Amino acid sequence: TTTTAAVAAAAAARSVDRIRFWLVKSEPHTFSLDDLKKCKNSTDGWDGVRNYEARNIMRDKMKIGDLCFFYYSSTKLPRIVGVVVVASRPYPDPTQFDNTNYHSDDMATRAAPRWWQVDFQFVHELSVPMTRSDLNQKELENMALFRRQRLSVQPVRDSEWNYIFDTICRDNEASRLFRNNADVYYNGGGGGGGSSSSSTAGSSARRGGGSSSCGSGGDDGDRDGMTGGGGSSSGISSVGG
């Protein structure tokens, strides 16, 4: 099972300039940031993604220690509500093999899986969420959030990440931890779990549609243009480079 210390150690092994930034979407009614906080080690697998570009990002580009905005979509007030960290290597999404799950895929086999996921671990909940309207600024006009609205796993440029925390964010603790390529966070400011009192672990939660207490939400609502609930989560893969 992934632990906060293991994620911090894996991230610390990477130079700060290699840390990448992302934005992942969920719906508060399907799987909220609070749900993630309540999972074991505040960590859960992001299963149910059925868009090739989003899959490729998780499978080929995300690394342990990368930081992600946690964004609520398909709601009256779309907004960034917190920050999570990539907490595992990619591994096959178990819901593709489950014929009882909405996200099952008859063409997928265990020898040749089609869909991959990573685990995300809760890091920080913003004291003041950042709404889509807050983010709608000229400096962010090329952000994938506005250019690729249907993509549920998106890249965030270093310049966008830093601008958001320098200019828009009204959570001083988050700005201290995460701006300037998260150098404070990865140099004793929070490593792997955040230093804020809002960065806490919990016990169990439920994401819609699955049998696990912490199954993920999948491509629900406007996540990659598909509908459906979540699935069951599998064992968390070992932490590595």
PDB file of C-alpha atoms in Angstrom:
ATOM      1  CA  THR A   1       0.000   0.000   0.000  1.00  0.00           C
ATOM      2  CA  THR A   2       1.250   3.479  -0.840  1.00  0.00           C
ATOM      3  CA  THR A   3       2.195   5.571   2.176  1.00  0.00           C
ATOM      4  CA  THR A   4       2.743   9.281   2.513  1.00  0.00           C
ATOM      5  CA  ALA A   5       6.400   8.692   3.377  1.00  0.00           C
ATOM      6  CA  ALA A   6       6.907   6.504   0.303  1.00  0.00           C
ATOM      7  CA  VAL A   7       5.414   9.116  -2.003  1.00  0.00           C
ATOM      8  CA  ALA A   8       7.560  11.814  -0.426  1.00  0.00           C
ATOM      9  CA  ALA A   9      10.695   9.691  -0.790  1.00  0.00           C
ATOM     10  CA  ALA A  10       9.959   8.909  -4.436  1.00  0.00           C
ATOM     11  CA  ALA A  11       9.259  12.555  -5.195  1.00  0.00           C
ATOM     12  CA  ALA A  12      12.377  13.719  -3.371  1.00  0.00           C
ATOM     13  CA  ALA A  13      14.460  11.483  -5.623  1.00  0.00           C
ATOM     14  CA  ARG A  14      13.374  13.619  -8.569  1.00  0.00           C
ATOM     15  CA  SER A  15      14.831  17.024  -9.226  1.00  0.00           C
ATOM     16  CA  VAL A  16      12.247  19.781  -8.802  1.00  0.00           C
ATOM     17  CA  ASP A  17      12.503  20.869 -12.428  1.00  0.00           C
ATOM     18  CA  ARG A  18      11.214  17.464 -13.498  1.00  0.00           C
ATOM     19  CA  ILE A  19       8.019  17.723 -11.483  1.00  0.00           C
ATOM     20  CA  ARG A  20       5.061  18.065 -13.837  1.00  0.00           C
ATOM     21  CA  PHE A  21       1.659  19.550 -13.181  1.00  0.00           C
ATOM     22  CA  TRP A  22      -1.785  18.330 -14.183  1.00  0.00           C
ATOM     23  CA  LEU A  23      -5.487  18.931 -13.640  1.00  0.00           C
ATOM     24  CA  VAL A  24      -7.906  16.061 -12.998  1.00  0.00           C
ATOM     25  CA  LYS A  25     -11.666  16.387 -13.077  1.00  0.00           C
ATOM     26  CA  SER A  26     -14.301  14.745 -10.953  1.00  0.00           C
ATOM     27  CA  GLU A  27     -17.852  15.528  -9.926  1.00  0.00           C
ATOM     28  CA  PRO A  28     -18.575  16.337  -6.292  1.00  0.00           C
ATOM     29  CA  HIS A  29     -21.630  14.065  -6.316  1.00  0.00           C
ATOM     30  CA  THR A  30     -19.610  11.161  -7.762  1.00  0.00           C
ATOM     31  CA  PHE A  31     -16.247  11.390  -6.015  1.00  0.00           C
ATOM     32  CA  SER A  32     -15.277  14.450  -4.038  1.00  0.00           C
ATOM     33  CA  LEU A  33     -12.013  15.579  -2.503  1.00  0.00           C
ATOM     34  CA  ASP A  34     -13.502  14.660   0.872  1.00  0.00           C
ATOM     35  CA  ASP A  35     -14.078  11.133  -0.426  1.00  0.00           C
ATOM     36  CA  LEU A  36     -10.412  10.885  -1.369  1.00  0.00           C
ATOM     37  CA  LYS A  37      -9.384  12.151   2.069  1.00  0.00           C
ATOM     38  CA  LYS A  38     -11.410   9.352   3.680  1.00  0.00           C
ATOM     39  CA  CYS A  39      -9.759   6.547   1.694  1.00  0.00           C
ATOM     40  CA  LYS A  40      -6.944   4.537   3.253  1.00  0.00           C
ATOM     41  CA  ASN A  41      -3.841   6.733   3.280  1.00  0.00           C
ATOM     42  CA  SER A  42      -6.039   9.342   1.561  1.00  0.00           C
ATOM     43  CA  THR A  43      -5.201   7.499  -1.672  1.00  0.00           C
ATOM     44  CA  ASP A  44      -7.306   5.959  -4.439  1.00  0.00           C
ATOM     45  CA  GLY A  45      -6.943   4.595  -7.962  1.00  0.00           C
ATOM     46  CA  TRP A  46      -8.315   6.774 -10.763  1.00  0.00           C
ATOM     47  CA  ASP A  47     -10.198   4.101 -12.673  1.00  0.00           C
ATOM     48  CA  GLY A  48     -12.921   4.339 -15.302  1.00  0.00           C
ATOM     49  CA  VAL A  49     -11.102   6.688 -17.703  1.00  0.00           C
ATOM     50  CA  ARG A  50     -12.103   5.732 -21.240  1.00  0.00           C
ATOM     51  CA  ASN A  51     -10.484   8.423 -23.322  1.00  0.00           C
ATOM     52  CA  TYR A  52      -7.248   7.501 -25.062  1.00  0.00           C
ATOM     53  CA  GLU A  53      -5.523  10.840 -24.529  1.00  0.00           C
ATOM     54  CA  ALA A  54      -6.340  10.890 -20.810  1.00  0.00           C
ATOM     55  CA  ARG A  55      -5.238   7.251 -20.528  1.00  0.00           C
ATOM     56  CA  ASN A  56      -1.967   8.001 -22.301  1.00  0.00           C
ATOM     57  CA  ILE A  57      -1.236  10.859 -19.908  1.00  0.00           C
ATOM     58  CA  MET A  58      -1.631   8.581 -16.908  1.00  0.00           C
ATOM     59  CA  ARG A  59       0.165   5.632 -18.500  1.00  0.00           C
ATOM     60  CA  ASP A  60       3.038   7.415 -20.247  1.00  0.00           C
ATOM     61  CA  LYS A  61       3.565  10.840 -18.702  1.00  0.00           C
ATOM     62  CA  MET A  62       2.552  11.009 -15.062  1.00  0.00           C
ATOM     63  CA  LYS A  63       5.259  10.209 -12.523  1.00  0.00           C
ATOM     64  CA  ILE A  64       5.150   9.707  -8.785  1.00  0.00           C
ATOM     65  CA  GLY A  65       5.406  13.114  -7.162  1.00  0.00           C
ATOM     66  CA  ASP A  66       3.670  15.061  -9.926  1.00  0.00           C
ATOM     67  CA  LEU A  67       1.097  17.477  -8.530  1.00  0.00           C
ATOM     68  CA  CYS A  68      -2.459  17.903  -9.801  1.00  0.00           C
ATOM     69  CA  PHE A  69      -5.267  20.360  -9.348  1.00  0.00           C
ATOM     70  CA  PHE A  70      -8.434  18.569  -8.216  1.00  0.00           C
ATOM     71  CA  TYR A  71     -11.244  20.168 -10.232  1.00  0.00           C
ATOM     72  CA  TYR A  72     -15.008  19.826  -9.862  1.00  0.00           C
ATOM     73  CA  SER A  73     -16.816  19.699 -13.206  1.00  0.00           C
ATOM     74  CA  SER A  74     -20.469  19.111 -14.143  1.00  0.00           C
ATOM     75  CA  THR A  75     -21.581  21.385 -11.343  1.00  0.00           C
ATOM     76  CA  LYS A  76     -23.132  24.841 -11.166  1.00  0.00           C
ATOM     77  CA  LEU A  77     -19.815  26.227  -9.941  1.00  0.00           C
ATOM     78  CA  PRO A  78     -16.864  24.462 -11.654  1.00  0.00           C
ATOM     79  CA  ARG A  79     -13.787  25.016  -9.519  1.00  0.00           C
ATOM     80  CA  ILE A  80     -10.404  23.856  -8.283  1.00  0.00           C
ATOM     81  CA  VAL A  81     -10.862  22.635  -4.726  1.00  0.00           C
ATOM     82  CA  GLY A  82      -7.471  21.219  -3.856  1.00  0.00           C
ATOM     83  CA  VAL A  83      -4.191  19.588  -4.802  1.00  0.00           C
ATOM     84  CA  VAL A  84      -3.395  15.870  -5.060  1.00  0.00           C
ATOM     85  CA  VAL A  85      -0.163  14.042  -5.824  1.00  0.00           C
ATOM     86  CA  VAL A  86       0.493  11.115  -8.175  1.00  0.00           C
ATOM     87  CA  ALA A  87       1.144   8.254  -5.765  1.00  0.00           C
ATOM     88  CA  SER A  88       1.819   5.188  -7.897  1.00  0.00           C
ATOM     89  CA  ARG A  89       3.213   3.937 -11.139  1.00  0.00           C
ATOM     90  CA  PRO A  90       0.576   3.278 -13.824  1.00  0.00           C
ATOM     91  CA  TYR A  91      -1.171  -0.078 -13.652  1.00  0.00           C
ATOM     92  CA  PRO A  92      -4.121  -1.694 -15.496  1.00  0.00           C
ATOM     93  CA  ASP A  93      -7.535  -0.328 -14.592  1.00  0.00           C
ATOM     94  CA  PRO A  94      -9.326  -3.283 -12.939  1.00  0.00           C
ATOM     95  CA  THR A  95     -12.794  -2.152 -14.011  1.00  0.00           C
ATOM     96  CA  GLN A  96     -12.064  -3.075 -17.638  1.00  0.00           C
ATOM     97  CA  PHE A  97     -12.038  -6.773 -16.630  1.00  0.00           C
ATOM     98  CA  ASP A  98     -15.200  -6.616 -14.514  1.00  0.00           C
ATOM     99  CA  ASN A  99     -18.246  -7.587 -16.577  1.00  0.00           C
ATOM    100  CA  THR A 100     -20.550  -6.195 -13.908  1.00  0.00           C
ATOM    101  CA  ASN A 101     -18.987  -2.745 -14.106  1.00  0.00           C
ATOM    102  CA  TYR A 102     -20.180   0.035 -16.393  1.00  0.00           C
ATOM    103  CA  HIS A 103     -16.599   0.563 -17.580  1.00  0.00           C
ATOM    104  CA  SER A 104     -15.905  -3.049 -18.541  1.00  0.00           C
ATOM    105  CA  ASP A 105     -14.259  -3.599 -21.931  1.00  0.00           C
ATOM    106  CA  ASP A 106     -14.786  -6.906 -23.737  1.00  0.00           C
ATOM    107  CA  MET A 107     -11.693  -6.292 -25.854  1.00  0.00           C
ATOM    108  CA  ALA A 108      -9.390  -5.953 -22.852  1.00  0.00           C
ATOM    109  CA  THR A 109      -7.482  -8.925 -21.464  1.00  0.00           C
ATOM    110  CA  ARG A 110      -5.147  -9.193 -18.508  1.00  0.00           C
ATOM    111  CA  ALA A 111      -2.382 -10.080 -20.930  1.00  0.00           C
ATOM    112  CA  ALA A 112      -3.169  -7.037 -23.056  1.00  0.00           C
ATOM    113  CA  PRO A 113      -5.012  -4.412 -20.999  1.00  0.00           C
ATOM    114  CA  ARG A 114      -6.396  -1.395 -22.839  1.00  0.00           C
ATOM    115  CA  TRP A 115      -6.924   1.005 -19.941  1.00  0.00           C
ATOM    116  CA  TRP A 116      -4.504   2.221 -17.301  1.00  0.00           C
ATOM    117  CA  GLN A 117      -4.701   4.284 -14.150  1.00  0.00           C
ATOM    118  CA  VAL A 118      -2.585   5.775 -11.391  1.00  0.00           C
ATOM    119  CA  ASP A 119      -3.292   6.436  -7.749  1.00  0.00           C
ATOM    120  CA  PHE A 120      -3.813   9.942  -6.425  1.00  0.00           C
ATOM    121  CA  GLN A 121      -3.162  10.943  -2.836  1.00  0.00           C
ATOM    122  CA  PHE A 122      -4.765  13.902  -1.112  1.00  0.00           C
ATOM    123  CA  VAL A 123      -2.376  16.751  -0.340  1.00  0.00           C
ATOM    124  CA  HIS A 124      -4.243  19.989   0.355  1.00  0.00           C
ATOM    125  CA  GLU A 125      -7.785  21.385   0.370  1.00  0.00           C
ATOM    126  CA  LEU A 126      -8.033  25.034  -0.619  1.00  0.00           C
ATOM    127  CA  SER A 127      -9.534  27.278   2.021  1.00  0.00           C
ATOM    128  CA  VAL A 128     -10.988  29.320  -0.863  1.00  0.00           C
ATOM    129  CA  PRO A 129     -11.714  27.315  -4.048  1.00  0.00           C
ATOM    130  CA  MET A 130     -10.712  28.833  -7.390  1.00  0.00           C
ATOM    131  CA  THR A 131     -13.678  28.968  -9.756  1.00  0.00           C
ATOM    132  CA  ARG A 132     -13.576  28.664 -13.499  1.00  0.00           C
ATOM    133  CA  SER A 133     -14.478  32.359 -13.625  1.00  0.00           C
ATOM    134  CA  ASP A 134     -11.463  33.165 -11.437  1.00  0.00           C
ATOM    135  CA  LEU A 135      -9.250  31.279 -13.878  1.00  0.00           C
ATOM    136  CA  ASN A 136     -10.727  32.920 -16.967  1.00  0.00           C
ATOM    137  CA  GLN A 137      -7.897  35.412 -17.465  1.00  0.00           C
ATOM    138  CA  LYS A 138      -5.838  36.378 -20.481  1.00  0.00           C
ATOM    139  CA  GLU A 139      -2.699  34.825 -18.997  1.00  0.00           C
ATOM    140  CA  LEU A 140      -4.483  31.461 -18.891  1.00  0.00           C
ATOM    141  CA  GLU A 141      -6.362  31.649 -22.197  1.00  0.00           C
ATOM    142  CA  ASN A 142      -4.338  28.776 -23.670  1.00  0.00           C
ATOM    143  CA  MET A 143      -4.798  26.536 -20.650  1.00  0.00           C
ATOM    144  CA  ALA A 144      -6.163  23.090 -21.545  1.00  0.00           C
ATOM    145  CA  LEU A 145      -9.058  23.743 -19.175  1.00  0.00           C
ATOM    146  CA  PHE A 146     -10.392  26.232 -21.731  1.00  0.00           C
ATOM    147  CA  ARG A 147      -9.019  24.721 -24.947  1.00  0.00           C
ATOM    148  CA  ARG A 148      -9.774  21.045 -24.190  1.00  0.00           C
ATOM    149  CA  GLN A 149     -12.855  21.293 -22.053  1.00  0.00           C
ATOM    150  CA  ARG A 150     -13.934  17.651 -22.394  1.00  0.00           C
ATOM    151  CA  LEU A 151     -10.602  16.129 -21.401  1.00  0.00           C
ATOM    152  CA  SER A 152     -10.679  14.829 -17.824  1.00  0.00           C
ATOM    153  CA  VAL A 153      -6.902  14.535 -17.292  1.00  0.00           C
ATOM    154  CA  GLN A 154      -5.057  17.605 -18.557  1.00  0.00           C
ATOM    155  CA  PRO A 155      -1.535  19.018 -18.577  1.00  0.00           C
ATOM    156  CA  VAL A 156      -0.860  22.305 -16.788  1.00  0.00           C
ATOM    157  CA  ARG A 157       2.157  24.349 -17.879  1.00  0.00           C
ATOM    158  CA  ASP A 158       4.650  25.477 -15.247  1.00  0.00           C
ATOM    159  CA  SER A 159       3.819  29.095 -16.095  1.00  0.00           C
ATOM    160  CA  GLU A 160       0.083  28.438 -15.615  1.00  0.00           C
ATOM    161  CA  TRP A 161       0.618  26.631 -12.328  1.00  0.00           C
ATOM    162  CA  ASN A 162       2.767  29.433 -10.951  1.00  0.00           C
ATOM    163  CA  TYR A 163       0.492  32.202 -12.235  1.00  0.00           C
ATOM    164  CA  ILE A 164      -2.491  30.579 -10.537  1.00  0.00           C
ATOM    165  CA  PHE A 165      -0.734  30.405  -7.176  1.00  0.00           C
ATOM    166  CA  ASP A 166       0.950  33.801  -7.544  1.00  0.00           C
ATOM    167  CA  THR A 167      -2.064  35.773  -8.722  1.00  0.00           C
ATOM    168  CA  ILE A 168      -5.376  33.955  -8.280  1.00  0.00           C
ATOM    169  CA  CYS A 169      -5.104  31.691  -5.258  1.00  0.00           C
ATOM    170  CA  ARG A 170      -6.418  33.207  -2.011  1.00  0.00           C
ATOM    171  CA  ASP A 171      -5.161  30.350   0.162  1.00  0.00           C
ATOM    172  CA  ASN A 172      -1.854  31.679   1.483  1.00  0.00           C
ATOM    173  CA  GLU A 173      -0.699  28.297   2.726  1.00  0.00           C
ATOM    174  CA  ALA A 174      -1.274  26.709  -0.679  1.00  0.00           C
ATOM    175  CA  SER A 175       0.571  29.524  -2.433  1.00  0.00           C
ATOM    176  CA  ARG A 176       3.495  29.132  -0.062  1.00  0.00           C
ATOM    177  CA  LEU A 177       3.684  25.389  -0.692  1.00  0.00           C
ATOM    178  CA  PHE A 178       3.052  25.061  -4.378  1.00  0.00           C
ATOM    179  CA  ARG A 179       4.084  28.110  -6.399  1.00  0.00           C
ATOM    180  CA  ASN A 180       7.468  28.394  -8.126  1.00  0.00           C
ATOM    181  CA  ASN A 181       7.413  24.762  -9.246  1.00  0.00           C
ATOM    182  CA  ALA A 182       6.478  23.545  -5.777  1.00  0.00           C
ATOM    183  CA  ASP A 183      10.016  24.062  -4.487  1.00  0.00           C
ATOM    184  CA  VAL A 184       8.821  24.669  -0.923  1.00  0.00           C
ATOM    185  CA  TYR A 185       6.607  21.586  -0.954  1.00  0.00           C
ATOM    186  CA  TYR A 186       9.488  19.355  -2.063  1.00  0.00           C
ATOM    187  CA  ASN A 187      12.122  20.931   0.168  1.00  0.00           C
ATOM    188  CA  GLY A 188      10.691  20.393   3.613  1.00  0.00           C
ATOM    189  CA  GLY A 189       7.469  22.350   3.267  1.00  0.00           C
ATOM    190  CA  GLY A 190       5.042  19.477   3.008  1.00  0.00           C
ATOM    191  CA  GLY A 191       6.457  16.476   1.108  1.00  0.00           C
ATOM    192  CA  GLY A 192       3.892  13.845   0.247  1.00  0.00           C
ATOM    193  CA  GLY A 193       1.117  14.963   2.512  1.00  0.00           C
ATOM    194  CA  GLY A 194       1.202  18.730   2.831  1.00  0.00           C
ATOM    195  CA  SER A 195       1.916  20.701   5.966  1.00  0.00           C
ATOM    196  CA  SER A 196      -1.517  22.234   6.197  1.00  0.00           C
ATOM    197  CA  SER A 197      -3.936  21.081   8.866  1.00  0.00           C
ATOM    198  CA  SER A 198      -6.329  20.322   6.014  1.00  0.00           C
ATOM    199  CA  SER A 199      -3.979  17.605   4.759  1.00  0.00           C
ATOM    200  CA  THR A 200      -5.308  14.647   6.697  1.00  0.00           C
ATOM    201  CA  ALA A 201      -5.886  10.931   6.211  1.00  0.00           C
ATOM    202  CA  GLY A 202      -9.104   9.044   6.769  1.00  0.00           C
ATOM    203  CA  SER A 203     -10.626   5.594   6.616  1.00  0.00           C
ATOM    204  CA  SER A 204     -13.235   4.872   3.956  1.00  0.00           C
ATOM    205  CA  ALA A 205     -15.485   6.409   1.338  1.00  0.00           C
ATOM    206  CA  ARG A 206     -17.511   5.379  -1.673  1.00  0.00           C
ATOM    207  CA  ARG A 207     -17.343   6.535  -5.248  1.00  0.00           C
ATOM    208  CA  GLY A 208     -20.494   5.872  -7.267  1.00  0.00           C
ATOM    209  CA  GLY A 209     -21.105   2.574  -9.026  1.00  0.00           C
ATOM    210  CA  GLY A 210     -18.550   0.186  -7.546  1.00  0.00           C
ATOM    211  CA  SER A 211     -18.249  -2.423  -4.840  1.00  0.00           C
ATOM    212  CA  SER A 212     -15.123  -1.010  -3.200  1.00  0.00           C
ATOM    213  CA  SER A 213     -15.212   1.525  -0.389  1.00  0.00           C
ATOM    214  CA  CYS A 214     -12.869   3.670  -2.451  1.00  0.00           C
ATOM    215  CA  GLY A 215     -13.630   2.922  -6.098  1.00  0.00           C
ATOM    216  CA  SER A 216     -13.004   5.737  -8.557  1.00  0.00           C
ATOM    217  CA  GLY A 217     -15.403   7.865 -10.519  1.00  0.00           C
ATOM    218  CA  GLY A 218     -14.533   7.186 -14.121  1.00  0.00           C
ATOM    219  CA  ASP A 219     -15.475   9.338 -17.078  1.00  0.00           C
ATOM    220  CA  ASP A 220     -18.667  10.618 -15.562  1.00  0.00           C
ATOM    221  CA  GLY A 221     -20.545  13.696 -16.723  1.00  0.00           C
ATOM    222  CA  ASP A 222     -18.239  15.843 -18.823  1.00  0.00           C
ATOM    223  CA  ARG A 223     -15.216  13.697 -18.118  1.00  0.00           C
ATOM    224  CA  ASP A 224     -14.133  12.872 -21.681  1.00  0.00           C
ATOM    225  CA  GLY A 225     -17.730  13.090 -22.847  1.00  0.00           C
ATOM    226  CA  MET A 226     -18.920   9.804 -21.345  1.00  0.00           C
ATOM    227  CA  THR A 227     -21.464   8.988 -18.678  1.00  0.00           C
ATOM    228  CA  GLY A 228     -21.481   6.468 -15.905  1.00  0.00           C
ATOM    229  CA  GLY A 229     -20.468   5.767 -12.360  1.00  0.00           C
ATOM    230  CA  GLY A 230     -17.312   4.397 -10.881  1.00  0.00           C
ATOM    231  CA  GLY A 231     -15.909   0.991 -10.232  1.00  0.00           C
ATOM    232  CA  SER A 232     -14.046  -1.022  -7.707  1.00  0.00           C
ATOM    233  CA  SER A 233     -10.482  -0.147  -6.899  1.00  0.00           C
ATOM    234  CA  SER A 234      -7.642  -2.655  -6.883  1.00  0.00           C
ATOM    235  CA  GLY A 235      -4.584  -2.998  -4.726  1.00  0.00           C
ATOM    236  CA  ILE A 236      -2.230  -0.038  -4.987  1.00  0.00           C
ATOM    237  CA  SER A 237       0.941  -0.709  -6.913  1.00  0.00           C
ATOM    238  CA  SER A 238       4.304  -0.315  -5.280  1.00  0.00           C
ATOM    239  CA  VAL A 239       5.903   3.099  -5.250  1.00  0.00           C
ATOM    240  CA  GLY A 240       8.878   3.525  -7.540  1.00  0.00           C
ATOM    241  CA  GLY A 241      10.834   6.043  -9.553  1.00  0.00           C
TER     242      GLY A 241
END
